Coordinates of C-alpha atoms and ligand atoms in Angstrom, one line a residue:
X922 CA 17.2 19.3 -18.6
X923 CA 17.6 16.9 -16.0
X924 CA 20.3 14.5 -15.2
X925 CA 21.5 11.6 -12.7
X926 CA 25.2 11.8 -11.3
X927 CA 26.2 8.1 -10.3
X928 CA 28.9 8.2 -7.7
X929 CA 29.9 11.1 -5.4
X930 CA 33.5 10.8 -5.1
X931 CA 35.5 13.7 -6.8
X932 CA 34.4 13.9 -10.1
X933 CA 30.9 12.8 -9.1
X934 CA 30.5 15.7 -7.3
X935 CA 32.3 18.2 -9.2
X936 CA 30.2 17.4 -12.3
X937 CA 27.1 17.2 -10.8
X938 CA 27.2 20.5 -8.7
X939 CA 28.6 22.5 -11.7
X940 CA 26.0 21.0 -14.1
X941 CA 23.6 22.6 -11.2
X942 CA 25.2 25.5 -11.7
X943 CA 24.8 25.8 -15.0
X944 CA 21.0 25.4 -14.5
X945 CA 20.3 21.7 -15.0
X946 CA 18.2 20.0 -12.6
X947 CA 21.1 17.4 -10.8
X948 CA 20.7 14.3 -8.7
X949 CA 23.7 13.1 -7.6
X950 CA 23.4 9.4 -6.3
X951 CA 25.4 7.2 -3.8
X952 CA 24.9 3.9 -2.6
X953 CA 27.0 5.2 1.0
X954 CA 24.2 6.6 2.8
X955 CA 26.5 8.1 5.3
X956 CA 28.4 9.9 2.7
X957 CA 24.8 11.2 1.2
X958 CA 24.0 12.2 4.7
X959 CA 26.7 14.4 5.3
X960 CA 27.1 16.4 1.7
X961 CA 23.1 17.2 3.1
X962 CA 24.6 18.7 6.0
X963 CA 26.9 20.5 4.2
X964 CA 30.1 18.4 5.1
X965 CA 31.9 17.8 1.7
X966 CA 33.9 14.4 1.5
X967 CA 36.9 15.7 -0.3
X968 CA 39.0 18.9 -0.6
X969 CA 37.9 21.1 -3.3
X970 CA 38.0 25.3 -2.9
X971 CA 34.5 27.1 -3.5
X972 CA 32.9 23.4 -3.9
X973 CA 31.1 23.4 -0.2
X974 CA 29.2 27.2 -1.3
X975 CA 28.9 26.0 -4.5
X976 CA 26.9 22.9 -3.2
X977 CA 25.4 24.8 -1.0
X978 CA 23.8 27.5 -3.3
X979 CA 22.3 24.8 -5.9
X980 CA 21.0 22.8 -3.3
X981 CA 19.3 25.9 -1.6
X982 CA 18.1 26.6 -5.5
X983 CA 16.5 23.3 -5.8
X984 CA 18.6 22.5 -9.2
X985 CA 20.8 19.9 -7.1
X986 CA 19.8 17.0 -4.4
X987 CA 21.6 13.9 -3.7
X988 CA 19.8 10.6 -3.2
X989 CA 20.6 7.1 -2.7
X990 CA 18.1 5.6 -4.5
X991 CA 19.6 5.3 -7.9
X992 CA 16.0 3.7 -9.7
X993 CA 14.0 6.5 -8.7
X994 CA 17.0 9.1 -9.9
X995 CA 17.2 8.2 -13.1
X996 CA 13.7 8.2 -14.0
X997 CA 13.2 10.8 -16.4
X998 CA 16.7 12.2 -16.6
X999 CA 18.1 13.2 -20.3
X1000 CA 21.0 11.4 -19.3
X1001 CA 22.9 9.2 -16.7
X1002 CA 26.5 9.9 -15.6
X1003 CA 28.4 7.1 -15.0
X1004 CA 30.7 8.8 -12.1
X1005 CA 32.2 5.8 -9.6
X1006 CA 35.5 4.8 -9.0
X1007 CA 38.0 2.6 -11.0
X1008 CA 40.5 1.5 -8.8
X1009 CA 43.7 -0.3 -10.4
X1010 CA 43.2 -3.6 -10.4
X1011 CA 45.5 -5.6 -7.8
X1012 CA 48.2 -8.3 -9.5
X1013 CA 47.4 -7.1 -12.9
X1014 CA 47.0 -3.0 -13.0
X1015 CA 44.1 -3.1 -15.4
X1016 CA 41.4 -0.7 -13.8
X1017 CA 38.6 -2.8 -12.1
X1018 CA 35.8 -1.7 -13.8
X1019 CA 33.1 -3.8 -11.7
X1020 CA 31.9 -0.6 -10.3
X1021 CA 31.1 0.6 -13.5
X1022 CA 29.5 -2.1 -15.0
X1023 CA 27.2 -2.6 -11.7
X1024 CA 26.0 0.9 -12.2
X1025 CA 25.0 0.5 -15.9
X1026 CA 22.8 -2.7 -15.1
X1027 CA 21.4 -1.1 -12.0
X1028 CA 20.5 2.3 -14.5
X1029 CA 19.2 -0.1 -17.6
X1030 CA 17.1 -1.8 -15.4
X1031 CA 15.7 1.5 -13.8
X1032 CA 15.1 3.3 -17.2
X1033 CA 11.5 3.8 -17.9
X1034 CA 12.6 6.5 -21.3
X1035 CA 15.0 7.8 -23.5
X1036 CA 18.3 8.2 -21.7
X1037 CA 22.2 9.1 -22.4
X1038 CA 24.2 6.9 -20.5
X1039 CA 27.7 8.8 -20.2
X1040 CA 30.6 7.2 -18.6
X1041 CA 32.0 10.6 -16.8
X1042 CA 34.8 7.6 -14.7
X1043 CA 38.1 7.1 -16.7
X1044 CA 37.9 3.6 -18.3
X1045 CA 39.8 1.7 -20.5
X1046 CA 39.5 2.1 -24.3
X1047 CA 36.4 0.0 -25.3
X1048 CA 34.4 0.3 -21.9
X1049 CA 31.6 2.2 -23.6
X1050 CA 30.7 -0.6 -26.0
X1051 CA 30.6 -2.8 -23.3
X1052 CA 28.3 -0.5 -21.2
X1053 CA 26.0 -0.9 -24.2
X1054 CA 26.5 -5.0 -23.9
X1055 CA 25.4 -4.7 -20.8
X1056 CA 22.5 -2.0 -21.1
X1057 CA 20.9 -4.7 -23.8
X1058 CA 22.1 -8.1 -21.9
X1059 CA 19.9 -6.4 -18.8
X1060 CA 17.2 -5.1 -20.7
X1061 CA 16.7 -6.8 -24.0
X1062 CA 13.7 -4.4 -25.1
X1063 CA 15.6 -1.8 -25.1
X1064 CA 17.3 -0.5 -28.5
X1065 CA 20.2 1.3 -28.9
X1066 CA 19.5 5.0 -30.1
X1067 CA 16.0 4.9 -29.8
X1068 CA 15.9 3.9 -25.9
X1069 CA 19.6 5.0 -25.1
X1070 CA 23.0 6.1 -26.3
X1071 CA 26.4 5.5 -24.9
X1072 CA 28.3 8.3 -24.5
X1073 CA 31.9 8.7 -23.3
X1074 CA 32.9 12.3 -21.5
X1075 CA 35.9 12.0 -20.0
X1076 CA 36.6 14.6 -17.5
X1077 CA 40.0 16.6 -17.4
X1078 CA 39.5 18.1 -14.0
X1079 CA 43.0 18.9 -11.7
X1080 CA 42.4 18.9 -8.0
X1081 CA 42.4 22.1 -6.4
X1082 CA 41.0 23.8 -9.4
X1083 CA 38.4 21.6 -10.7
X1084 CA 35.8 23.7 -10.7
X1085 CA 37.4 26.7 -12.7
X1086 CA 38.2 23.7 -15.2
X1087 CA 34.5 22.5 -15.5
X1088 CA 33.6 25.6 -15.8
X1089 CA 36.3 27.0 -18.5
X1090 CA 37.1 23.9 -19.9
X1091 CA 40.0 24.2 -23.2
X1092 CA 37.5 21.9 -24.7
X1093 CA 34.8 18.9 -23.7
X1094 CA 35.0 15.6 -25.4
X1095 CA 31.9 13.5 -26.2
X1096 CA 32.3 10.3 -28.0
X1097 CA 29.3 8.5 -29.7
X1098 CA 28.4 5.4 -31.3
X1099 CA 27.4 5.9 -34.9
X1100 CA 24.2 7.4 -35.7
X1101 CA 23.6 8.7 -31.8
X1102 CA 22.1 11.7 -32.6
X1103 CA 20.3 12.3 -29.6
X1104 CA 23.3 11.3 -27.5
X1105 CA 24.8 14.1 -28.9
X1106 CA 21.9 16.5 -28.6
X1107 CA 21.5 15.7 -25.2
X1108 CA 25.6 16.8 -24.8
X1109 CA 25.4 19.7 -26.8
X1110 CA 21.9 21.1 -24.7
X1111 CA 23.9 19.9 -21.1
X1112 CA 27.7 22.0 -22.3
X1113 CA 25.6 25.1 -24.2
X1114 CA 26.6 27.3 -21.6
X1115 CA 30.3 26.7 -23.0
X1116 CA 29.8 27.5 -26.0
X1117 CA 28.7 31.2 -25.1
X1118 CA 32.2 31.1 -23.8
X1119 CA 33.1 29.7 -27.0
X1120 CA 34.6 26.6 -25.5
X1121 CA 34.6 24.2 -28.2
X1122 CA 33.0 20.7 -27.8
X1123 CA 34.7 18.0 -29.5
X1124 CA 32.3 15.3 -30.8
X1125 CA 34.3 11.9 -31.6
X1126 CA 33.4 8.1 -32.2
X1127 CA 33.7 6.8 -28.8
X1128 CA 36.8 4.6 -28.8
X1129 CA 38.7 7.7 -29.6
X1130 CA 37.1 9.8 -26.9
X1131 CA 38.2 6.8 -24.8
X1132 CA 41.8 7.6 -25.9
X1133 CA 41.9 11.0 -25.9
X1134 CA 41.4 10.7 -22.2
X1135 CA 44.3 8.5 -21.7
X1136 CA 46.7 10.2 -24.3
X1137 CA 46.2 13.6 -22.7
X1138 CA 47.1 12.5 -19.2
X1139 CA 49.9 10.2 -20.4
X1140 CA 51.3 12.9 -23.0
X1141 CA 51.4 15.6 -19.3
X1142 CA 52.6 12.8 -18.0
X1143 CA 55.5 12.4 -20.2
X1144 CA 56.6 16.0 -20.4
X1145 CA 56.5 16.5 -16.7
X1146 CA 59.0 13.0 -16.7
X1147 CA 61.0 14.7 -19.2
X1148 CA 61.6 17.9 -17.7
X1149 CA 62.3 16.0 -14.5
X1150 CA 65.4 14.2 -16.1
X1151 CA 66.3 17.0 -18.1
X1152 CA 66.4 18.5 -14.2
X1153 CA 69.2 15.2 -13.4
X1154 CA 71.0 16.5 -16.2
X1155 CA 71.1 19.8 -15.5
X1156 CA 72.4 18.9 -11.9
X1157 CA 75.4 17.0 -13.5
X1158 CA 76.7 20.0 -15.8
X1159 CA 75.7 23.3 -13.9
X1160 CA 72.4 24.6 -16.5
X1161 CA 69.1 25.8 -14.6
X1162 CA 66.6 23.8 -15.9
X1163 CA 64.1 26.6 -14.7
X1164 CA 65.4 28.3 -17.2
X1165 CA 65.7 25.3 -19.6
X1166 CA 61.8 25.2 -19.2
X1167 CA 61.6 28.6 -20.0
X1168 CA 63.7 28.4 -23.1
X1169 CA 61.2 25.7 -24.4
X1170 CA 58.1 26.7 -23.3
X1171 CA 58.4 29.4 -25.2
X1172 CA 58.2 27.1 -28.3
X1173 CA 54.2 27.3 -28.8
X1174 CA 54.9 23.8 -30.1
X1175 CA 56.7 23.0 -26.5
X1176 CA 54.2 25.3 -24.8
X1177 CA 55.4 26.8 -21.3
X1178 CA 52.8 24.3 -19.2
X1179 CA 53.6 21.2 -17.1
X1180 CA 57.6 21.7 -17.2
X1181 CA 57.9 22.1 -13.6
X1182 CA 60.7 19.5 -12.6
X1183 CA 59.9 18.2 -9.0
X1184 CA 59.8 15.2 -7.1
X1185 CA 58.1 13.4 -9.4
X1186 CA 54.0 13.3 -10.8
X1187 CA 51.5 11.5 -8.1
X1188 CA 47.7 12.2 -7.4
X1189 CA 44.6 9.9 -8.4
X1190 CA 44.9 10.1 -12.2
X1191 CA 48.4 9.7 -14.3
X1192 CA 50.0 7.3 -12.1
X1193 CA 46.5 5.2 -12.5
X1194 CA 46.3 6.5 -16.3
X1195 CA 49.7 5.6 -17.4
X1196 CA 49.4 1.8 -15.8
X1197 CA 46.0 1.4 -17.7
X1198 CA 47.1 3.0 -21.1
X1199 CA 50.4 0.3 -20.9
X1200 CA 47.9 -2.5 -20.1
X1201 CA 45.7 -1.8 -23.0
X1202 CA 48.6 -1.4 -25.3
X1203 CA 50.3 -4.1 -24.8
X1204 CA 47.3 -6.4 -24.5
X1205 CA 46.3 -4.6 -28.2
X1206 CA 49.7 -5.5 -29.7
X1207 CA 50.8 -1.7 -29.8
X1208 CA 52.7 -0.9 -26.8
X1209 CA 53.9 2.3 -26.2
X1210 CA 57.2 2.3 -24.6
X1211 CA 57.5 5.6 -23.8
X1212 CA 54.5 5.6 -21.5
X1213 CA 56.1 2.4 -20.1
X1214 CA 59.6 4.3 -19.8
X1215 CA 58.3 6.8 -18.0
X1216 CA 56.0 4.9 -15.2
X1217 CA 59.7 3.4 -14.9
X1218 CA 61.9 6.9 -14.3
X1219 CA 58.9 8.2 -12.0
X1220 CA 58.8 5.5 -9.5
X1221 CA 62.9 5.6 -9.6
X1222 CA 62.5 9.4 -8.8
X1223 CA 60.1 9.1 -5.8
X1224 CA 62.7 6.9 -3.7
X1225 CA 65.7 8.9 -5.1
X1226 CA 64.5 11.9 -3.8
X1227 CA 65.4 10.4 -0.2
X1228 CA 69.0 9.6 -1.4
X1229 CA 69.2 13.4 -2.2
X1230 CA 68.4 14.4 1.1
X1231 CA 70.5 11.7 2.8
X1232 CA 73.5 13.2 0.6
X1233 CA 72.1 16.7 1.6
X1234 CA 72.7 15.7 5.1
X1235 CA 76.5 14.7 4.0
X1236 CA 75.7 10.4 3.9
X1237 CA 74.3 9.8 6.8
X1238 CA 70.7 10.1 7.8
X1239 CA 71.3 8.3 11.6
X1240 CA 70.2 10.4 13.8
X1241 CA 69.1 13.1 11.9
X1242 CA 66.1 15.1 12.4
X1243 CA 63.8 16.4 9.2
X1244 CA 61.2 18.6 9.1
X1245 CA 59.0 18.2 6.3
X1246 CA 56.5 20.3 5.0
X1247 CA 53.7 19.0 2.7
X1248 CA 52.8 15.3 2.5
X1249 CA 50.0 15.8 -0.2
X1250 CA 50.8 14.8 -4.0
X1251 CA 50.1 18.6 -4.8
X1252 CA 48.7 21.7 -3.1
X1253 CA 45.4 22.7 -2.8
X1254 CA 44.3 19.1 -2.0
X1255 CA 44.2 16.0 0.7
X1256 CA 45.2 13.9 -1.7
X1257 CA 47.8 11.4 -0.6
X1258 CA 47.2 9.0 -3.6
X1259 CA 50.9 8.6 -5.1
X1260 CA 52.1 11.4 -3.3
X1261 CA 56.0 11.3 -3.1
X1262 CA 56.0 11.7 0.2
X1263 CA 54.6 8.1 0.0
X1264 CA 58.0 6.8 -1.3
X1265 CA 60.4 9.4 0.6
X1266 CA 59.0 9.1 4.3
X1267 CA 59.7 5.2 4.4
X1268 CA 62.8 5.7 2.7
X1269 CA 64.3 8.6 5.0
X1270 CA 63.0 6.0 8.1
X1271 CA 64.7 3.6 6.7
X1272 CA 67.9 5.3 6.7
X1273 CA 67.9 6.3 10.4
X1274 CA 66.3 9.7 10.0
X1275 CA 63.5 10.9 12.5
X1276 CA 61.0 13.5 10.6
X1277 CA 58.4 16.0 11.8
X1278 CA 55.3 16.5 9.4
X1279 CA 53.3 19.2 8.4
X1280 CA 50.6 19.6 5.7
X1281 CA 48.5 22.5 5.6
X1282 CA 45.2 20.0 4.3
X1283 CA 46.9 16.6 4.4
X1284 CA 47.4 15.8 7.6
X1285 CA 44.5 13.5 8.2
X1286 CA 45.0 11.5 5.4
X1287 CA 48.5 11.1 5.7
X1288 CA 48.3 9.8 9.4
X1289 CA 46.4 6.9 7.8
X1290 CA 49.1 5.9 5.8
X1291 CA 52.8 7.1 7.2
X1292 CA 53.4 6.0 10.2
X1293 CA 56.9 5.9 12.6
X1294 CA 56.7 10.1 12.1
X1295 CA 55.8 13.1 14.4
X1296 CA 52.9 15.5 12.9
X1297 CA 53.6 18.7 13.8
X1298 CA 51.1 21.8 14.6
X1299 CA 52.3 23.9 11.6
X1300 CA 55.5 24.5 9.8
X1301 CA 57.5 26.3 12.6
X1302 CA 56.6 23.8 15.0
X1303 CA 57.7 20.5 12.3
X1304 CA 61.3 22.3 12.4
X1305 CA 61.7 22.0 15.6
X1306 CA 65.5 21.1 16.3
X1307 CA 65.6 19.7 12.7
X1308 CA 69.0 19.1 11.0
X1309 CA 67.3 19.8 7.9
X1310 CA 64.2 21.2 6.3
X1311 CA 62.5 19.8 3.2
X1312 CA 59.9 21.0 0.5
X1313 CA 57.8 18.0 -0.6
X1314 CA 54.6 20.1 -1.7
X1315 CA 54.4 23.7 -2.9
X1316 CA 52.2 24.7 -0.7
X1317 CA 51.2 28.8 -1.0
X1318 CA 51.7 29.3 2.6
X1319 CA 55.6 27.6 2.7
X1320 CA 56.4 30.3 -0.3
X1321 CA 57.1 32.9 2.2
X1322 CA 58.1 31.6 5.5
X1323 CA 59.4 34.4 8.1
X1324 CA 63.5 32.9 8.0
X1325 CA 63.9 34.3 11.6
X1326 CA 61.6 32.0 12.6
X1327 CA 63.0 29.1 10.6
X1328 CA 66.8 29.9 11.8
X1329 CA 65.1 30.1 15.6
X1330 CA 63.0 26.9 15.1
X1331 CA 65.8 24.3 13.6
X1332 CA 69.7 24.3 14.4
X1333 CA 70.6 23.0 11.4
X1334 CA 71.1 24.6 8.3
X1335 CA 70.1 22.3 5.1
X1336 CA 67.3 22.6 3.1
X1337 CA 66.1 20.3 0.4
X1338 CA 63.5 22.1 -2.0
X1339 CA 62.0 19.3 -4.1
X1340 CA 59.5 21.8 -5.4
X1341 CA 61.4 24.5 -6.1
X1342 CA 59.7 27.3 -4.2
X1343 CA 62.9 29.6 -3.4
X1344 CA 65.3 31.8 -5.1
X1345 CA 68.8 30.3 -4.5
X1346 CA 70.6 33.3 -3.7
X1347 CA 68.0 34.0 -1.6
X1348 CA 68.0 31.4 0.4
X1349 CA 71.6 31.7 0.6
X1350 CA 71.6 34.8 2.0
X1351 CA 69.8 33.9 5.1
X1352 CA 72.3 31.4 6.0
X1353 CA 71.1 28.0 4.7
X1354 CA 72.9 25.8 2.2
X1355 CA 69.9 25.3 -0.4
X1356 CA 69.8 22.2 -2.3
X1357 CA 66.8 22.3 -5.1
X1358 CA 65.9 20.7 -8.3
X1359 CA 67.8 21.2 -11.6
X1360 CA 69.8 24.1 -9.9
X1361 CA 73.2 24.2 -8.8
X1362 CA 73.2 24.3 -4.6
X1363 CA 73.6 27.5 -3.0
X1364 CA 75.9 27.7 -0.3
X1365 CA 76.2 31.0 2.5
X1366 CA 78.6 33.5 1.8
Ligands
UDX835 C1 45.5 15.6 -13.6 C2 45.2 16.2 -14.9 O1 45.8 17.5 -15.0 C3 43.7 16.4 -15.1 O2 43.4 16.9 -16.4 C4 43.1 15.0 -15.1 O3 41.7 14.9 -15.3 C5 43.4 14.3 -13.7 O4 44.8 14.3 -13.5 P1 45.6 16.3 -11.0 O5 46.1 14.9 -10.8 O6 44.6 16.8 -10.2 O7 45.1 16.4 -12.5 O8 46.9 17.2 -10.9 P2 47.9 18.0 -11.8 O9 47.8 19.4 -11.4 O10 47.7 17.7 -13.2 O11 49.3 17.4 -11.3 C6 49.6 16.0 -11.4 C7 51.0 15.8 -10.8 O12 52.0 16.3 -11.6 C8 51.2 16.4 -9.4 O13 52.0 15.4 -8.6 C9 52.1 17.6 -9.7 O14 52.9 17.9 -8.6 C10 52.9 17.1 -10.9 N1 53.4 18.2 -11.7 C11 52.5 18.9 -12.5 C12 54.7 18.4 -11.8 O15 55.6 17.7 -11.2 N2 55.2 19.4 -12.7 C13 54.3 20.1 -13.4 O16 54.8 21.0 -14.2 C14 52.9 19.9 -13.3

């Protein structure tokens, strides 16, 4: 088998190296010949554990190379993965799907045989039949199922562990037009190592593979919004909504996953997701309010999260020093896309506060987009004489900081856990007034 991976940004890449490693032949294609440049030195251009060896060892194989000549890459591929980005659209939050669309001309124009064309980016329910409008419009002698298929695959990869996802999927998704049979062939030959691991693949028309994509991110998104104001409640009567999770999750309807209340969701993909699923509802005459309910509650959390440590800090924020450890949206990532921190940081500034940053992989991208702060060296050094310490990211090295060290490095003696990370009692005990999420504040003997 051999395939052509349009776009090397994060799920370009991740698909395309782990569709290596399963022992296709994989060209991943760019039109940024810098960017191309550098993954052939080695240098990847995001974040990802294990993805630099795992680029490096299919490369070194000869089952994965990375070109910018998308023409001469998808000659004689079994099928063309639609990977680029699709930004939300500015003014009206509809993803921009110009990207997409370029790339499918560009690919009908180039193909000399039978080809999938699989649109790996998310896009709006409907995008695949317009992929196919405008595979024909460029190439009129082309036919639908006997020259190409369209085929949606929606990726459900989570930064940080996005290779262990590929890999071990809880199932693929491939949606068809009718009557694609060797679309689907095609899919079933490229996921057969799955199915020795008896992941199942789920083969669906393609407007519903479309959906699944979006009701999947929007459904996570929901429960983590959920848990997030069951977290307000449980503030306001004295539960644990640690425990309150718990206590559900062991439902297996409920199911224990994505009921950590925290600062609120961020990264590349629900905010984005959400936006675009309210868009195409509404615009479809089926709106679904919850979705648009909790787009609503999230962005109120973000900012509120400031006014909690403000009140942490007993009202007044002039003056006051914080020390904030991670920036990123979640650990185990750059990834500043809707990252609280986004909201918080201008908020805190705002209110008089001076804050010291650290992020253990998120510092570079952060200092592109907060500015008015102090970066610190590492997370000792961004409590330095800080009235306050706050958790913004769960990162594994802030789960067991050396408190001597943190009592030596900040006078005061506040901390704001957005995340969660510490034991109450614990924290308690080693002289800090702890203020987390969902839990009743723990206050020093
Ligand atoms: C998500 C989906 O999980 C993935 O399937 C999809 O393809 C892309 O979007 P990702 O954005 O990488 O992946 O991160 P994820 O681990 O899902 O976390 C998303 C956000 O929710 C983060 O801001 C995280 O902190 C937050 N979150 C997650 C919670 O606040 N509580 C939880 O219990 C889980």
């Amino acid at each position: 088998m051999r395939i052509a991976v349009i776009g090397t940004g994060y799920v370009g890449l991740v698909s395309g190296a782990c569709f290596s490693e399963f022992g296709t032949s994989v060209v991943c294609v760019d039109k940024d010949a810098s960017k191309i440049e550098r993954i052939n030195r080695g240098e990847m251009p995001i974040y990802e554990p294990g993805l630099d060896d795992l680029v490096a060892r299919n490369v070194k194989e000869g089952r994965l190379e990375f070109s910018t000549d998308l023409a001469a890459s998808v000659k004689g591929v079994d099928a063309v993965f639609i990977a680029v980005g699709t930004p939300s659209r500015r003014g009206d939050g509809h993803a921009d799907l110009s990207y997409v669309f370029a790339a499918a001309e560009e690919i009908a124009k180039a193909l000399d045989g039978y080809a999938a064309i699989v649109t790996k980016s998310t896009v709006p329910v409907g995008t695949g039949r317009k992929v196919a409008e405008v595979v024909m419009k460029a190439r009129p002698d082309l036919e639908l199922g006997r020259d190409f298929d369209v085929v949606s695959n929606p990726e459900f990869l989570r930064e940080g562990s996005a290779i262990e996802d590929f890999m071990r999927p809880d199932r693929v998704v491939v949606g068809t037009l009718d009557g694609a049979t060797r679309g689907r062939e095609v899919m079933r030959a490229l996921y057969r190592p799955l199915a020795l691991i008896e992941k199942p693949v789920l083969f669906t028309a393609l407007e519903t593979a479309e959906v699944i994509k979006y009701a999947a991110n929007c459904f996570l998104a929901t429960k983590i919004t959920f848990i997030n104001e069951m977290a307000n409640l449980c503030e306001q009567v004295g539960a644990d909504v640690q425990d309150v999770a718990k206590g559900i999750g062991l439902d297996n309807r409920i199911g224990n996953k994505f009921l950590h209340a925290g600062p609120g969701y961020g990264g590349s993909c629900f905010p984005k997701d959400c936006l675009a699923l309210v868009k195409t509802a509404r615009d479809a005459g089926a709106p679904i309010r919850i979705v648009e309910s909790v787009i609503e509650v999230n962005e109120g959390r973000k900012v509120d999260m400031a006014r909690r440590i403000v009140d942490a800090l007993g009202g007044d924020a002039k003056g006051k020093r914080v020390g904030l450890l991670g920036l990123t949206f979640k650990p185990n990532t750059d990834d500043m896309r809707d990252s609280p921190s986004l909201a918080i940081v201008p908020a805190l500034l705002e209110a008089g506060a001076s804050i010291r940053a650290y992020d253990p992989e998120g510092m570079h991208e952060a200092q592109k987009l907060l500015s008015g702060i102090e970066y610190a060296a590492d997370a000792y050094d961004a409590l330095k004489d800080a009235d306050v310490l706050v958790f913004c990211t769960e990162w594994n090295q802030f789960r067991s900081l050396d408190w001597t060290r943190v009592r030596q490095a900040m006078p005061g003696r506040i901390i704001v856990d957005l995340r969660n990370i510490y034991d109450p009692t614990r924290v308690a005990r080693e002289g800090f007034t702890y203020h987390s999420i969902g839990r009743k504040a723990a206050i020093p003997a």
